[in-house]
Amino acid sequence: ITPLRQIAAAAVAGQAFLFQPETATRVRWDVNTDTPLPPDVPHAQNPPDGAIIDYYLKSDATGPVTLAIFDKAGELVRRYSSTDQPRIPDPNKLGVPAYWARPFQALSTQAGMHRFIWYMHLTPAPGFSPGLPMQAVPHDTSTADHSPWVMPGRYTVKLTVDGRVYTQPLTIRMDPRVKTPMAGLQRQFTLSKQMYDGLVTMWEAEEQIRALRSELE
């Protein structure tokens, strides 16, 4: 009901309106690697497992729509664009039926209300094919991306439509059941980020090697 609480402001907005997101909770999926329930077992839909970002377009955008998230230091954490290409698992490499995978989420450029979910991770490291974890839900299993969780704290969401930028604050809190102190979470993030940066550097070097081999040939 967050958009309903802000609908008066959206009604008098211009071409676009970015709703202020509710506080997002960083919750891990079930860590038990049990066999998932088959699709024919009755079940209800889980709430979105990420930061819920709603936006409104009065009319179709004439160019790409972008969504960027920045940390409190102003550093870019994640960026999406309506021109992003689908990043979905290869059905031939999954080893399980493809219906388990969550459909690709794209930023819409069409007029109307739209909802986008940021899963509170950095950009997936290049060079890896997305796979599916054991914690599965039919038609809604998030891929196991190779990137760290972001830290709890304050962030800024920036929506760009036809050259105009709309911003809103976003707060991420830790799962209240997790009692790890902030210093421990920071250490975990620092180590994960170092490994992540190493993967990115390795991939860039591999791309340079491939280019050099092509030139030599």
XYZ file of C-alpha atoms in Angstrom:
217
model
C 0.000 0.000 0.000
C 3.038 2.297 -0.139
C 1.968 3.833 -3.482
C -1.496 4.553 -2.058
C 0.041 6.577 0.755
C 1.910 8.750 -1.757
C -0.599 8.783 -4.596
C -1.567 12.412 -3.993
C 2.010 13.510 -4.680
C 2.190 11.264 -7.730
C -1.029 12.704 -9.138
C 0.449 16.200 -9.439
C 3.876 15.022 -10.617
C 5.226 15.624 -14.096
C 6.343 12.976 -16.541
C 7.411 10.536 -13.824
C 7.263 9.916 -10.087
C 9.496 7.776 -7.905
C 7.769 6.615 -4.728
C 9.778 6.612 -1.518
C 10.501 2.943 -0.759
C 9.697 1.353 2.561
C 12.552 0.079 4.711
C 13.930 -3.121 3.181
C 15.021 -6.069 5.329
C 18.058 -8.113 4.336
C 16.822 -11.680 4.739
C 18.560 -14.756 3.399
C 16.611 -17.563 1.836
C 16.155 -20.764 3.806
C 19.645 -22.206 4.237
C 18.438 -25.801 4.573
C 19.346 -27.659 1.387
C 16.241 -29.797 1.473
C 14.429 -30.950 -1.652
C 12.012 -28.189 -2.756
C 8.294 -28.797 -2.789
C 6.955 -29.794 -6.233
C 4.831 -27.232 -8.114
C 1.581 -29.147 -7.545
C 1.799 -28.751 -3.753
C -0.550 -25.919 -2.666
C 1.391 -22.881 -1.516
C 1.043 -19.117 -1.269
C 3.300 -16.480 -2.773
C 6.212 -15.202 -0.694
C 6.700 -11.455 -0.273
C 9.380 -9.972 -2.547
C 12.858 -10.807 -1.247
C 14.392 -7.397 -1.798
C 13.929 -3.648 -1.761
C 10.592 -2.793 -3.402
C 10.863 0.222 -5.715
C 7.683 1.642 -7.275
C 7.590 4.292 -9.989
C 5.000 5.879 -12.243
C 5.262 7.122 -15.842
C 2.622 9.523 -17.090
C 3.354 8.577 -20.700
C 5.723 6.280 -22.562
C 9.360 7.275 -22.151
C 11.070 8.393 -25.334
C 14.389 6.845 -24.338
C 15.849 4.300 -21.937
C 14.798 4.330 -18.282
C 17.576 3.761 -15.751
C 17.572 2.978 -12.049
C 20.705 3.439 -9.952
C 21.404 2.819 -6.280
C 24.131 4.733 -4.434
C 25.526 4.200 -0.941
C 25.850 6.923 1.697
C 29.277 7.887 0.304
C 27.776 8.495 -3.132
C 29.378 5.419 -4.678
C 27.381 3.531 -7.298
C 26.231 0.163 -5.932
C 23.986 -1.169 -8.705
C 22.601 0.147 -11.979
C 19.769 -1.138 -14.146
C 18.508 -0.009 -17.544
C 15.469 -0.761 -19.643
C 17.958 -1.805 -22.340
C 19.535 -4.529 -20.181
C 19.681 -7.910 -21.854
C 18.045 -10.841 -20.072
C 20.411 -12.765 -17.823
C 18.751 -16.118 -17.371
C 20.148 -19.591 -16.719
C 20.967 -21.803 -19.676
C 18.320 -24.581 -19.622
C 20.896 -27.021 -21.021
C 23.209 -26.443 -18.036
C 20.685 -26.223 -15.224
C 20.178 -29.898 -14.534
C 16.623 -29.101 -13.430
C 13.490 -28.002 -15.319
C 13.662 -24.361 -16.392
C 10.271 -23.570 -14.832
C 12.001 -23.221 -11.460
C 13.804 -20.062 -12.581
C 12.454 -16.581 -11.859
C 11.556 -14.642 -15.054
C 13.845 -11.820 -16.099
C 12.909 -8.497 -14.522
C 13.089 -5.493 -16.825
C 12.600 -1.782 -16.231
C 9.520 -0.693 -18.133
C 9.364 2.406 -20.337
C 5.594 2.253 -20.793
C 3.061 4.560 -19.179
C 1.570 3.415 -15.888
C 2.574 2.026 -12.494
C 5.624 -0.212 -12.261
C 7.339 -2.201 -9.533
C 10.998 -3.211 -9.515
C 12.809 -5.365 -6.954
C 16.455 -4.794 -6.063
C 17.837 -7.912 -4.415
C 20.394 -5.959 -2.345
C 23.436 -7.449 -4.039
C 26.222 -5.880 -6.057
C 26.319 -6.406 -9.824
C 26.916 -10.121 -10.546
C 30.549 -10.897 -11.302
C 31.131 -11.418 -15.045
C 32.089 -14.734 -16.548
C 29.673 -16.897 -14.584
C 26.500 -18.490 -15.867
C 23.644 -17.960 -13.400
C 22.543 -21.103 -11.626
C 19.749 -22.070 -9.272
C 20.150 -22.857 -5.572
C 18.503 -25.743 -3.742
C 16.191 -23.294 -1.955
C 13.716 -23.347 -4.827
C 10.214 -22.047 -5.502
C 8.474 -22.960 -8.774
C 8.662 -20.086 -11.294
C 10.248 -17.783 -8.672
C 13.699 -19.110 -7.773
C 16.294 -16.360 -7.746
C 19.570 -17.166 -9.466
C 22.661 -17.750 -7.329
C 24.614 -14.682 -8.411
C 28.311 -14.270 -7.640
C 28.210 -10.952 -5.791
C 28.173 -9.818 -2.144
C 25.227 -8.597 -0.113
C 25.245 -4.849 0.493
C 25.630 -3.558 4.041
C 22.636 -2.434 6.086
C 22.377 1.339 6.039
C 21.100 4.298 4.035
C 21.104 4.415 0.253
C 19.802 6.698 -2.490
C 17.658 5.511 -5.391
C 17.860 7.536 -8.620
C 15.392 7.038 -11.469
C 16.242 8.702 -14.801
C 13.484 9.218 -17.366
C 14.006 11.269 -20.542
C 16.931 13.105 -19.007
C 15.223 13.990 -15.716
C 16.412 12.466 -12.443
C 14.118 11.534 -9.543
C 15.632 10.542 -6.190
C 14.397 8.927 -2.987
C 16.144 7.634 0.145
C 16.188 3.933 0.902
C 17.029 2.285 4.221
C 18.167 -1.328 4.475
C 18.044 -3.043 7.841
C 19.486 -6.376 8.881
C 17.280 -9.372 9.548
C 16.341 -8.732 13.216
C 16.904 -12.408 14.006
C 20.590 -12.030 13.136
C 22.595 -10.819 16.136
C 25.941 -10.351 14.380
C 27.309 -6.917 15.378
C 27.780 -4.284 12.710
C 31.566 -4.640 12.933
C 31.228 -8.315 12.052
C 28.945 -7.566 9.114
C 31.419 -4.945 7.884
C 34.292 -7.427 8.079
C 32.244 -10.003 6.184
C 31.417 -7.444 3.483
C 35.033 -6.294 3.208
C 36.336 -9.830 2.685
C 33.522 -10.686 0.253
C 34.174 -7.475 -1.695
C 37.882 -8.305 -1.966
C 37.093 -11.704 -3.476
C 34.481 -10.126 -5.738
C 36.944 -7.489 -6.985
C 39.434 -10.273 -7.640
C 36.913 -12.108 -9.813
C 36.192 -8.928 -11.791
C 39.918 -8.243 -12.281
C 40.524 -11.838 -13.365
C 37.713 -11.623 -15.915
C 39.053 -8.344 -17.333
C 42.496 -9.911 -17.697
C 41.002 -12.948 -19.447
C 39.189 -10.677 -21.891
C 42.464 -8.884 -22.636
C 44.179 -12.220 -23.248
C 41.440 -13.297 -25.658
C 41.721 -10.019 -27.543
C 45.505 -10.346 -27.764
C 45.221 -13.911 -29.061
C 42.836 -12.724 -31.769
C 45.289 -10.005 -32.810
C 48.175 -12.483 -32.907
C 46.165 -14.882 -35.080
